[in-house]
CSV table of C-alpha atoms in Angstrom, one decimal:
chain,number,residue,atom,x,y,z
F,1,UNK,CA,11.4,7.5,15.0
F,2,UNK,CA,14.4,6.7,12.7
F,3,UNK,CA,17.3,5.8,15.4
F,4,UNK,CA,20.1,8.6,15.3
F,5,UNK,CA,23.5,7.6,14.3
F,6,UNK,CA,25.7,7.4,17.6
F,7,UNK,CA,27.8,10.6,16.2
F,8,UNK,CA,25.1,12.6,16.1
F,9,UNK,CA,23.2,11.9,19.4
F,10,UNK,CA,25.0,14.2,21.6
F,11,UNK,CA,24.5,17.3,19.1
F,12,UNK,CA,20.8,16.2,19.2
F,13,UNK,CA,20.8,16.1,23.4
F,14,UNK,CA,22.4,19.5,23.2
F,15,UNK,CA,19.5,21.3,20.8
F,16,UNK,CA,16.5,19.4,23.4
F,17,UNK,CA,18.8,21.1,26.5
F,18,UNK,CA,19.4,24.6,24.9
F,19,UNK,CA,16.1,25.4,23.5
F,20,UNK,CA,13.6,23.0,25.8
F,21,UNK,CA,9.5,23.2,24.6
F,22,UNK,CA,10.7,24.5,20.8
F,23,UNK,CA,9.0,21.0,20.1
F,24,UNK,CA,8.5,21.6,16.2
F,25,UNK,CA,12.2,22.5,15.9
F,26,UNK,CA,13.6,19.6,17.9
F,27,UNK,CA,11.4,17.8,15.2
F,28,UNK,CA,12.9,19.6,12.1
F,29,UNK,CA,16.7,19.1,13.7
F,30,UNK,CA,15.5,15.5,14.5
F,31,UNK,CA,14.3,14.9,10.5
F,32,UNK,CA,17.5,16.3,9.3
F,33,UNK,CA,20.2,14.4,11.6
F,34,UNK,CA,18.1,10.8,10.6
F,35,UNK,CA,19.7,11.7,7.2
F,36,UNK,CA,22.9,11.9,7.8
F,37,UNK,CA,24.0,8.6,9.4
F,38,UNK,CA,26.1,7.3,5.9
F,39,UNK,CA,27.0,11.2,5.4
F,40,UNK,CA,29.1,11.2,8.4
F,41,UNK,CA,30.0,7.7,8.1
F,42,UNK,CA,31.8,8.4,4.5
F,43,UNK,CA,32.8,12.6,5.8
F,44,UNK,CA,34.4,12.6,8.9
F,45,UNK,CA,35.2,16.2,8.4
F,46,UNK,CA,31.5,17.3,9.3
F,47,UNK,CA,31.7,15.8,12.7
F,48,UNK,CA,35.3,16.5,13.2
F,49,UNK,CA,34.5,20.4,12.5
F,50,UNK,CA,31.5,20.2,14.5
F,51,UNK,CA,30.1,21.9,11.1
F,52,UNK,CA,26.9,20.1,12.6
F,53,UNK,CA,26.7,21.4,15.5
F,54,UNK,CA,26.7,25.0,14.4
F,55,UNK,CA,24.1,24.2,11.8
F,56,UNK,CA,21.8,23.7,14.6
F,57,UNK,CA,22.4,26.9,16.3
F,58,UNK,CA,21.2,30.4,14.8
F,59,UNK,CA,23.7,32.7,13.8
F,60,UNK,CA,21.3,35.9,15.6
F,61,UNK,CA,17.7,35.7,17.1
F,62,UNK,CA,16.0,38.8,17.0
F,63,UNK,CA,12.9,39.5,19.4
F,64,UNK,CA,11.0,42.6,19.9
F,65,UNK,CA,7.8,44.5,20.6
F,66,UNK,CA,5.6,45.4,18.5
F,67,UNK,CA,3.1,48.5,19.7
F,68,UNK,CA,0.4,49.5,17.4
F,69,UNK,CA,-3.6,51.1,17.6
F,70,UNK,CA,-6.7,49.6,16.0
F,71,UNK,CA,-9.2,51.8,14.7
F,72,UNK,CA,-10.9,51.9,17.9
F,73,UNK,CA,-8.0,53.5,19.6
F,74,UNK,CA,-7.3,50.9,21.6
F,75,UNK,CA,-3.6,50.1,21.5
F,76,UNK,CA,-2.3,46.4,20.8
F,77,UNK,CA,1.2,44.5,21.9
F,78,UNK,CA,2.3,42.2,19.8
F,79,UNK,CA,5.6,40.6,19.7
F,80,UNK,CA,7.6,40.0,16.0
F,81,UNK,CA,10.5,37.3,15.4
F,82,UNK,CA,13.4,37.0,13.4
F,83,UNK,CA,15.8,34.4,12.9
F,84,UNK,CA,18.5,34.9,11.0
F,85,UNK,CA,19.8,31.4,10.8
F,86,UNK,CA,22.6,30.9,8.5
F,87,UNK,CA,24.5,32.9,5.7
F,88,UNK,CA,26.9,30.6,4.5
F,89,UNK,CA,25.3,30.6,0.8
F,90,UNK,CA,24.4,34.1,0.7
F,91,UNK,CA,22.0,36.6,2.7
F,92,UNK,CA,19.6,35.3,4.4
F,93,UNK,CA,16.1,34.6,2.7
F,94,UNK,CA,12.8,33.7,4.2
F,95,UNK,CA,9.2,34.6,5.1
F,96,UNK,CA,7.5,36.6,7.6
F,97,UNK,CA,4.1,35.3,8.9
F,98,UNK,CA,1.5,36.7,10.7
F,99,UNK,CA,-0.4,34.0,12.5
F,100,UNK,CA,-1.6,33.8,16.7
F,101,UNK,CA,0.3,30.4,16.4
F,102,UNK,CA,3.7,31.9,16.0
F,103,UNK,CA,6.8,32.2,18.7
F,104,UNK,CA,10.0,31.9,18.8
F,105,UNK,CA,10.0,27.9,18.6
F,106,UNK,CA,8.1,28.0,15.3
F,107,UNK,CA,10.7,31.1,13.8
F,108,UNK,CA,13.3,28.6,14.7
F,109,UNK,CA,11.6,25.6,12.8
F,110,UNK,CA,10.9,27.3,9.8
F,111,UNK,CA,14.0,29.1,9.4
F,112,UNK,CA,16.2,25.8,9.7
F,113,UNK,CA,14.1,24.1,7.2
F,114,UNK,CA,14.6,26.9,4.7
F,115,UNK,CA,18.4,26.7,5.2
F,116,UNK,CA,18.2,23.4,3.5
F,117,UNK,CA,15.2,24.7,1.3
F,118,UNK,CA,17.6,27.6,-0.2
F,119,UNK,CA,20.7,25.4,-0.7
F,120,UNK,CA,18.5,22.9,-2.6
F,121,UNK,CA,17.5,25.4,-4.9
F,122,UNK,CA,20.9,26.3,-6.0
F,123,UNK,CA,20.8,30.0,-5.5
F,124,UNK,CA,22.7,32.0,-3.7
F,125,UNK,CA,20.9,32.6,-0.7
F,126,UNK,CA,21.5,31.5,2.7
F,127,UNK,CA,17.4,30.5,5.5
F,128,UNK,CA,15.9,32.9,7.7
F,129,UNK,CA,12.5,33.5,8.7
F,130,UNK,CA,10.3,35.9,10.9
F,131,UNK,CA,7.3,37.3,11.6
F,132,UNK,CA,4.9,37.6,14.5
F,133,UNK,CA,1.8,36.5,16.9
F,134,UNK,CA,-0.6,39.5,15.1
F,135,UNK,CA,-3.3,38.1,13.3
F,136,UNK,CA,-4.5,39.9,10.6
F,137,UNK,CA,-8.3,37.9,10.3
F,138,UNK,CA,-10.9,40.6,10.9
F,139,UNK,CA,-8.4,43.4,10.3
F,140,UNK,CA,-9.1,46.5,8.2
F,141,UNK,CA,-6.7,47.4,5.8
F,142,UNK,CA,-5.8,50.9,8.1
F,143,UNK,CA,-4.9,48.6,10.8
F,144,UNK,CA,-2.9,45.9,9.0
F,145,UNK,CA,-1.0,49.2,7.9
F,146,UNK,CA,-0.2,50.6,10.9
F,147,UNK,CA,1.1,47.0,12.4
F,148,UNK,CA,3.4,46.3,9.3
F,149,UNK,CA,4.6,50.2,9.6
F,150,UNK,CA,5.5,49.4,13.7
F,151,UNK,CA,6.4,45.8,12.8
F,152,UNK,CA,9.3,47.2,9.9
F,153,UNK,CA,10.2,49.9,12.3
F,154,UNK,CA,12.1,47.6,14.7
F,155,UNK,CA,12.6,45.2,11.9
F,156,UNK,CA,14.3,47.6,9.3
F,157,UNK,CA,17.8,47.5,11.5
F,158,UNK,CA,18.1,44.2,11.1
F,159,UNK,CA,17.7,43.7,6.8
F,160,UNK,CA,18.8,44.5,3.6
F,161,UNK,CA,19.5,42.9,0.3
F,162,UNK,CA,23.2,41.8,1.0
F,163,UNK,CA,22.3,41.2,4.8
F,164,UNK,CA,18.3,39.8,5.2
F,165,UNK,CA,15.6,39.5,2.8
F,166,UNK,CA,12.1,38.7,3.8
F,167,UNK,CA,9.3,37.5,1.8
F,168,UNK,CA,5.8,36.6,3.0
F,169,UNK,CA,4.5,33.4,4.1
F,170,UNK,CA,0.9,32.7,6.1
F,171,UNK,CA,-0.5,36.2,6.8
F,172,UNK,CA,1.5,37.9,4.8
F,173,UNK,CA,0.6,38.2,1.1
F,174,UNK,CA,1.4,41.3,-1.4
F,175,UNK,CA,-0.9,43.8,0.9
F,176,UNK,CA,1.0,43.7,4.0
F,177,UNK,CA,4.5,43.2,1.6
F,178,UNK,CA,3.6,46.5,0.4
F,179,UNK,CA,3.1,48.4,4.0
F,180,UNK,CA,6.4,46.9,5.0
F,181,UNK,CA,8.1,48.0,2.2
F,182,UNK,CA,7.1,51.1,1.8
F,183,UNK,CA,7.9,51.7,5.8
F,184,UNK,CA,11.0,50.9,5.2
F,185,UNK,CA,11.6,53.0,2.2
F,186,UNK,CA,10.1,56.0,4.4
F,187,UNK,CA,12.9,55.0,7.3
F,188,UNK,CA,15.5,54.5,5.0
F,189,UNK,CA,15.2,57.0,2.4
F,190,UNK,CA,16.2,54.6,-0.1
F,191,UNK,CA,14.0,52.7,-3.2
F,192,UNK,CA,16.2,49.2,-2.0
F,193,UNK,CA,14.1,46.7,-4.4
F,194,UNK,CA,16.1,43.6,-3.4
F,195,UNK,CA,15.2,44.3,0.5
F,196,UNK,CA,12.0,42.3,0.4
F,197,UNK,CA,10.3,40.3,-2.1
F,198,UNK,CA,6.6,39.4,-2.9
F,199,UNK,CA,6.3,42.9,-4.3
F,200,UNK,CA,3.5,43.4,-6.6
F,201,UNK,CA,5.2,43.3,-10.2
F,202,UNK,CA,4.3,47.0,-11.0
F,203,UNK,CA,6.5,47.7,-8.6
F,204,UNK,CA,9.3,45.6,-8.5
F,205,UNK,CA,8.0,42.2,-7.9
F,206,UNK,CA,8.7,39.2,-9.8
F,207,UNK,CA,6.0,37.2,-12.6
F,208,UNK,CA,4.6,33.9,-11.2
F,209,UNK,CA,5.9,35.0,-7.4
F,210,UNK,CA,2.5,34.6,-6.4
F,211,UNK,CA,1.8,31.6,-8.5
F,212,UNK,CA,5.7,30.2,-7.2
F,213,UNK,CA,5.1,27.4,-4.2
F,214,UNK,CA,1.8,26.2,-5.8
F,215,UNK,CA,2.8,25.6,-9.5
F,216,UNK,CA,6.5,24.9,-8.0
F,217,UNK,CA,4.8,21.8,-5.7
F,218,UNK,CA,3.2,20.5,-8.8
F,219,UNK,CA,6.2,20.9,-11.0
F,220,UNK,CA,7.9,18.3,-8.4
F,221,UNK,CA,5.2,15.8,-8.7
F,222,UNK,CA,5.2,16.0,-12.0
F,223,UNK,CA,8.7,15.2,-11.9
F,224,UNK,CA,7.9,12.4,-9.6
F,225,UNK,CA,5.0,10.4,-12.1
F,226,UNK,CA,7.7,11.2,-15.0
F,227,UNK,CA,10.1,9.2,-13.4
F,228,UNK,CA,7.3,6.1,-13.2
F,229,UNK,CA,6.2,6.8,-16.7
F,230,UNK,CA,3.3,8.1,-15.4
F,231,UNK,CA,1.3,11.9,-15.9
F,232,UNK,CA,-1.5,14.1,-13.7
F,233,UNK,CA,-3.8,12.9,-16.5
F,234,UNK,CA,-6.7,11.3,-14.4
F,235,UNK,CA,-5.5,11.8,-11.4
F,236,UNK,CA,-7.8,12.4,-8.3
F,237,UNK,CA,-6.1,14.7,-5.8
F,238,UNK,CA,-7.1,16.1,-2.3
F,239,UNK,CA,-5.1,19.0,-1.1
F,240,UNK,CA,-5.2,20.8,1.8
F,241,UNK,CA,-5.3,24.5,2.9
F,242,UNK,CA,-7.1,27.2,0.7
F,243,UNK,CA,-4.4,29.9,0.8
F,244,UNK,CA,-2.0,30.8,-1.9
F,245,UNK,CA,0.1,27.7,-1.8
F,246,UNK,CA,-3.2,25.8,-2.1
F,247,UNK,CA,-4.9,27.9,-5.0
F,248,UNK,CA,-2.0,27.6,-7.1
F,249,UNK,CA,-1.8,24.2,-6.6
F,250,UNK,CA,-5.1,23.3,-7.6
F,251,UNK,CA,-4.8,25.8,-10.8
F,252,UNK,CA,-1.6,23.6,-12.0
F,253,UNK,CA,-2.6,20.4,-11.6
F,254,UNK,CA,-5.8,21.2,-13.5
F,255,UNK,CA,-3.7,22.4,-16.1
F,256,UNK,CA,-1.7,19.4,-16.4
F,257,UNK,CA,-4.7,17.1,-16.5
F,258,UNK,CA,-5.5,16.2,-12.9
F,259,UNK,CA,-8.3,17.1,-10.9
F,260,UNK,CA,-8.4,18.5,-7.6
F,261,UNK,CA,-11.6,17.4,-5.7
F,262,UNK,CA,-11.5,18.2,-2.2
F,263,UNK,CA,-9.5,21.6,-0.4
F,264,UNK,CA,-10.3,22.9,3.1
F,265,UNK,CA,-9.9,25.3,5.7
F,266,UNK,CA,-9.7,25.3,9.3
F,267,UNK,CA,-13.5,24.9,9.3
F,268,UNK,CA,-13.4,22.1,6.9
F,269,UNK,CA,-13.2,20.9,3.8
F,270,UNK,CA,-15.0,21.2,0.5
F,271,UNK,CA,-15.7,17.9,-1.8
F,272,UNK,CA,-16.5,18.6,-5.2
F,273,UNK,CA,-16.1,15.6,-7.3
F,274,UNK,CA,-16.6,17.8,-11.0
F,275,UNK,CA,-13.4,19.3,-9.8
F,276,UNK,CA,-12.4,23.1,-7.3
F,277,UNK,CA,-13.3,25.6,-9.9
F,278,UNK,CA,-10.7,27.4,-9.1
F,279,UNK,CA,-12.3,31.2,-10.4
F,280,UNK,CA,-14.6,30.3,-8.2
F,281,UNK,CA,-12.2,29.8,-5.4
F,282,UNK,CA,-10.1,32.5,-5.6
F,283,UNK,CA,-12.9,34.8,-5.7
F,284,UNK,CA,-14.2,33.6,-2.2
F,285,UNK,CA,-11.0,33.2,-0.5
F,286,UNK,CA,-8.6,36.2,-2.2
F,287,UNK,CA,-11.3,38.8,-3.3
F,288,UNK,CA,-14.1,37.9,-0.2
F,289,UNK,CA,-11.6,36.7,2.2
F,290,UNK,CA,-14.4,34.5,3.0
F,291,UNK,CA,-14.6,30.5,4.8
F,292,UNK,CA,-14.5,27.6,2.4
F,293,UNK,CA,-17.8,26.9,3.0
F,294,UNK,CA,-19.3,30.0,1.0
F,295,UNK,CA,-17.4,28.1,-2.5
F,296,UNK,CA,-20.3,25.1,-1.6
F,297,UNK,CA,-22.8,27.3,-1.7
F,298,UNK,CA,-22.0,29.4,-4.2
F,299,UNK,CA,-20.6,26.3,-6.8
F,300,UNK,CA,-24.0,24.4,-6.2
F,301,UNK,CA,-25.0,21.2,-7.9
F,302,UNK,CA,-22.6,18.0,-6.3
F,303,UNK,CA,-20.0,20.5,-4.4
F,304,UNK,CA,-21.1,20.3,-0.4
F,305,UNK,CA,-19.1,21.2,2.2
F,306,UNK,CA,-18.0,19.3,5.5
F,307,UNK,CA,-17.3,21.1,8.4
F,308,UNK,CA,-15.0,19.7,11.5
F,309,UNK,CA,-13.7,16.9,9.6
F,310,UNK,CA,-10.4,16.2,8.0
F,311,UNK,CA,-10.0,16.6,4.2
F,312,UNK,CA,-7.9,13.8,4.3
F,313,UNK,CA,-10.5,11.2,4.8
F,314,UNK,CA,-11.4,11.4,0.9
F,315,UNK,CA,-9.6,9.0,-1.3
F,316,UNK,CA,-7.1,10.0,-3.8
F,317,UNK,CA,-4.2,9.6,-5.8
F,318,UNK,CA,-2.2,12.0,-5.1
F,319,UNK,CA,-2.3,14.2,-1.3
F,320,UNK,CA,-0.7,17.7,-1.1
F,321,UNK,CA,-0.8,18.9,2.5
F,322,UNK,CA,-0.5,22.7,2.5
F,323,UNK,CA,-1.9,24.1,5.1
F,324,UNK,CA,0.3,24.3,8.7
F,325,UNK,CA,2.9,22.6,10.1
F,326,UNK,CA,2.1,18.6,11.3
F,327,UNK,CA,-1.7,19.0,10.0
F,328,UNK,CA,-1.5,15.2,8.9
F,329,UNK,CA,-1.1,12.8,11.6
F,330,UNK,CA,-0.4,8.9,11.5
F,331,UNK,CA,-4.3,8.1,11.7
F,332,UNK,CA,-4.9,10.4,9.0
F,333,UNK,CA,-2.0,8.8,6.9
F,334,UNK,CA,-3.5,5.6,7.3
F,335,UNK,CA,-7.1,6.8,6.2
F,336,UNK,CA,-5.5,8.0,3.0
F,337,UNK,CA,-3.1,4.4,2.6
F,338,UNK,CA,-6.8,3.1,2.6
F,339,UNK,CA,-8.0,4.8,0.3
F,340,UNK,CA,-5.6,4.2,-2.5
F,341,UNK,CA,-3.1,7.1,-1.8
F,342,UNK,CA,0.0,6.5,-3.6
F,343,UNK,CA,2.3,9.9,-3.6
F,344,UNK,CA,2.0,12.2,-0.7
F,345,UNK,CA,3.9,15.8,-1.0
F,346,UNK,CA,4.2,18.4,1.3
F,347,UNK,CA,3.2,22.2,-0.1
F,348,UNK,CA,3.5,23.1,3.4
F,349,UNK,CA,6.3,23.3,5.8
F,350,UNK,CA,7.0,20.1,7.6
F,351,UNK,CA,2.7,19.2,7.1
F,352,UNK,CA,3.5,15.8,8.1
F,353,UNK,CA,4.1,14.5,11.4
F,354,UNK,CA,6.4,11.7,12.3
F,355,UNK,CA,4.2,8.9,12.9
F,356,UNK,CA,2.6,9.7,9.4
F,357,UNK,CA,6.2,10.2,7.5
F,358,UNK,CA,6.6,6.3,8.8
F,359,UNK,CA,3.8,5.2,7.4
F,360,UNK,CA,3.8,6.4,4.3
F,361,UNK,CA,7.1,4.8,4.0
F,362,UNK,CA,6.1,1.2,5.3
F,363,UNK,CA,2.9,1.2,2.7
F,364,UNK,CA,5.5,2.4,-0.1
F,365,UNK,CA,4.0,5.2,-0.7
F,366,UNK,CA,6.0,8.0,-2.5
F,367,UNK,CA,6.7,10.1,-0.2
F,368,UNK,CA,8.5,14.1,-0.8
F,369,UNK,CA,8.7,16.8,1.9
F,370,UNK,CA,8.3,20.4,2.1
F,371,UNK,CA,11.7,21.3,1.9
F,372,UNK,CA,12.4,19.8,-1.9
F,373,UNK,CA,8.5,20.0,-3.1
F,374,UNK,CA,7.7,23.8,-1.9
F,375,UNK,CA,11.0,25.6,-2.5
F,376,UNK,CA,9.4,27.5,-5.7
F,377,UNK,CA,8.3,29.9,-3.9
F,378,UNK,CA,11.9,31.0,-2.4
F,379,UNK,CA,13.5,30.3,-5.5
F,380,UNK,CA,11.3,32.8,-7.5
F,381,UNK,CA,12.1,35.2,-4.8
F,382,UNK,CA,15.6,34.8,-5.3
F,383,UNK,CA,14.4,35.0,-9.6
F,384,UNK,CA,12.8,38.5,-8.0
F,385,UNK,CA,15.9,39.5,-6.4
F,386,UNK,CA,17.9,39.2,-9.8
F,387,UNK,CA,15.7,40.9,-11.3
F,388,UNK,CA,15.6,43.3,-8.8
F,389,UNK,CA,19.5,43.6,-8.8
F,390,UNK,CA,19.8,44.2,-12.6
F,391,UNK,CA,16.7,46.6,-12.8
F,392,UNK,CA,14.9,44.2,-15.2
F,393,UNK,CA,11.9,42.6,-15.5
F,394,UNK,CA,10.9,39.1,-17.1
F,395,UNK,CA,8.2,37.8,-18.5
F,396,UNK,CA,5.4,35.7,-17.1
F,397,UNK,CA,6.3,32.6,-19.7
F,398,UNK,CA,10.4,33.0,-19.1
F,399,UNK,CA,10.0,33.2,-15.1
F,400,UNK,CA,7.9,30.1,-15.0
F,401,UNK,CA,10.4,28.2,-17.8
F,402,UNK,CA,13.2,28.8,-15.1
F,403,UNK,CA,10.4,27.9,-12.2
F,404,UNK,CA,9.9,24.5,-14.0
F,405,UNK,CA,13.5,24.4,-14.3
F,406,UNK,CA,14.6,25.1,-10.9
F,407,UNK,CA,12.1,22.4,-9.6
F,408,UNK,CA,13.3,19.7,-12.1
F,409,UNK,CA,16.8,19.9,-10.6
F,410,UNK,CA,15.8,20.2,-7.3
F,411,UNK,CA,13.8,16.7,-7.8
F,412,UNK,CA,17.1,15.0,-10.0
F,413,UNK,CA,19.7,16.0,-6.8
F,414,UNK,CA,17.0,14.7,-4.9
F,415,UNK,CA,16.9,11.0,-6.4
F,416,UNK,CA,20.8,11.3,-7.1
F,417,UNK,CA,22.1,12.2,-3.7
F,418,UNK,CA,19.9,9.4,-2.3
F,419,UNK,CA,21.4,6.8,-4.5
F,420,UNK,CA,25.2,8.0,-4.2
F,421,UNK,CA,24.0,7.5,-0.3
F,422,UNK,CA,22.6,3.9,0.1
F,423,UNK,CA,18.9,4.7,-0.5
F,424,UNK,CA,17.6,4.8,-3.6
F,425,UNK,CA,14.4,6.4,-4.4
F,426,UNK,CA,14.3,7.9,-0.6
F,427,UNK,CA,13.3,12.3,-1.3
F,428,UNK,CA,13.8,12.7,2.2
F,429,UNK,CA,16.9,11.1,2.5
F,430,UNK,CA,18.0,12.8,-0.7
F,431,UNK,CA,16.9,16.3,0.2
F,432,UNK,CA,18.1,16.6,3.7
F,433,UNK,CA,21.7,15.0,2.2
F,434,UNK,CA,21.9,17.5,-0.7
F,435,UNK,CA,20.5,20.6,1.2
F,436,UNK,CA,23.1,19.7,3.9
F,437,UNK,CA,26.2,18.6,2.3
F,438,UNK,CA,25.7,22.3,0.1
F,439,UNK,CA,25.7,24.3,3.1
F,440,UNK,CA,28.3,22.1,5.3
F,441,UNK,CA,31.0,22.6,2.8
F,442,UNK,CA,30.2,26.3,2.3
F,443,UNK,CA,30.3,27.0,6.1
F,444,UNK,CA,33.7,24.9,6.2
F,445,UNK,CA,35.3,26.5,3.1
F,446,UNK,CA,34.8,30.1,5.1
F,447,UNK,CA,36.2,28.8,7.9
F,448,UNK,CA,34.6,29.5,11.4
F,449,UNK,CA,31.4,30.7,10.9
């Protein structure tokens, strides 16, 4: 791990010793504070505050039950998260997920990565994030309903579009959106648009919102080969997941020349070396709700599927993890070093563990993470909430024009903050330096918050 500067090791100590086993946010503190050595070295203001230190701490942590019924009668008790973690550049914004994985260490992770995620994008909206242990595999639509109606119940208290705006992430996509905002227009007696985002556009939801963190990731890369004189034409890429993030992905790069030849599940992965057909794909995983193993059987011909075995171990150009938080280890970054691998870039939320961030960076491989490469998906939320706001609604070409925009400046801040700082050509150095610095002198500027 990269060695802390000495300013910042007792801030560090403090997180491990307030929140002990929250292992995945130690980590995503940990990534962030490695930045910031020459930040605090050239600002003594952000230690001498201790602006830092209150970064690292929530502003509220909400925990609650969550009661509900299946269709057996048979009642269920769940428990549902949110963080609210910092407001300093506007309400707070972030996903809900539904997954078995989820507590409060988790929440905490995801909601201090998208504190830096939001600021990066330039809009005015400060990181949150929720959700809760449910998971809504094997579920009929009548049950999902009646958990997102109990879930919103407790929830609705806490949220509102100058105060907290969720969104979906894993588990939550524009079905269960829908339940929880229309419990909370049933509680509230109000049509309150800008409360949640991820609607379904014939009802308030943005264009390309469902398209946003796939084609956003790939807008990033794109940005990336630019800057080496280089396209997606040709390009052989492996990415992970099968989910939204992953779909859209795959759908982008294809358009932009590339070709996607392996995606997985938590089963396995499918290899297809024609190239995902992505029609194909989102018919068995959006319409069928079905494993990745039925697009094998149904695609035919050279596509065959590989179960219990990492996707990774297929050589590419290009790797886009985005699946689940540290899905890539160091043995699986080797394996794709190996096999040619030259840019790696996160679609998930911190995909990459440690040990394979390090090695990427010793083999000189490009290397971007999750909080840069996926922020299109929260910053056409925030494009939802404007719209939402002004009771307009935008067009499918114009929202993605300001998607490809948004993600071109977020890659440009990137590269520049990390040569203003002493490392040129570093996006993790440059994201975590950027995100931060936005939010620091926000939180100082309103004094003490």
């Amino acid at each position: 791990m990269t060695v802390l500067d000495e300013k910042l090791h007792d801030i560090y100590d403090a997180v491990l010793r307030r929140d002990p086993a929250e292992t995945e946010f130690h980590q995503a503190v940990y990534e962030v504070l490695s930045s910031l050595g020459p930040v605090v070295a050239k600002h003594p203001r952000y230690t001498d505050t201790e602006v830092i230190r209150r970064m690292c701490e929530p502003e509220r942590q909400i925990i609650f039950r969550v009661p509900w019924v299946d269709d057996t009668g048979a009642v269920h008790i769940n428990r549902g998260f949110r963080v609210e973690f910092n407001s300093a550049l506007g309400p707070h914004k972030g996903g809900l997920r539904f997954h078995p994985s989820v507590n409060l260490g988790i929440v905490k992770f995801l909601g201090f990565e998208q504190t830096f995620k939001n600021a990066l994008t330039g809009m005015p909206i400060g990181g949150g994030k929720g959700g809760s242990d449910f998971d809504p595999k094997g579920r009929s639509d009548a049950e999902v309903m009646r958990f997102c109606q109990s879930f919103m119940t407790e929830l609705y208290r806490h949220i509102g579009e100058y105060t907290d705006v969720p969104a979906g992430d894993i588990g939550v996509g524009s079905r269960e959106i829908g339940y929880l905002f229309g419990q909370y227009k049933r509680i509230t007696n109000r049509y309150e648009s800008g409360v949640i985002t991820g609607k379904r556009p014939t009802w308030g939801g943005s264009q390309v919102r469902t398209e946003a963190t796939g084609y956003g990731t790939v807008f990033f890369i794109d940005e990336i080969l630019k800057s080496a004189n280089q396209s997606f034409e040709g390009k052989k890429v492996v990415v992970s997941g099968s989910g939204n993030v992953a779909i859209y992905a795959i759908e982008k790069i294809h358009q932009l020349g590339g070709i996607v030849i392996a995606c997985s599940d938590s089963t396995g992965y499918v290899l297809d070396p024609k190239g995902i057909e992505i029609e194909l794909l989102k018919d068995i995983k959006e319409v069928r709700r079905a494993r990745i193993a039925a697009y094998a059987e149904a695609r035919g011909g050279e596509a065959r599927f590989i179960s219990d075995r990492s996707v990774w171990e297929v050589p590419c150009d290009i790797a886009i993890p985005s699946a689940t938080q540290n899905e890539l280890n160091g043995a699986d970054a080797a394996t794709l070093i190996d096999g040619g691998c030259r840019i790696v870039a996160e679609g998930a939320n911190m995909p990459c563990t440690p040990d394979a961030v390090r090695r990427f960076t010793e083999a000189g491989v490009v290397f971007a993470p999750g909080k840069a490469v996926n922020a299109g998906g929260v910053a056409t939320s925030a494009l939802e909430m404007q719209q939402n706001a002004s009771r307009d609604s935008w067009s499918f070409e114009y929202t993605e024009q300001r998607l490809a925009g948004i993600m071109r400046r977020i890659h440009d801040s990137c590269l520049a903050t990390a040569d203003e700082y002493g490392v040129p050509g570093d996006y993790v150095a440059g994201a975590n330096i950027a995100g931060f610095i936005h939010v620091a002198d926000a939180m100082l500027a309103l004094g003490l918050i």
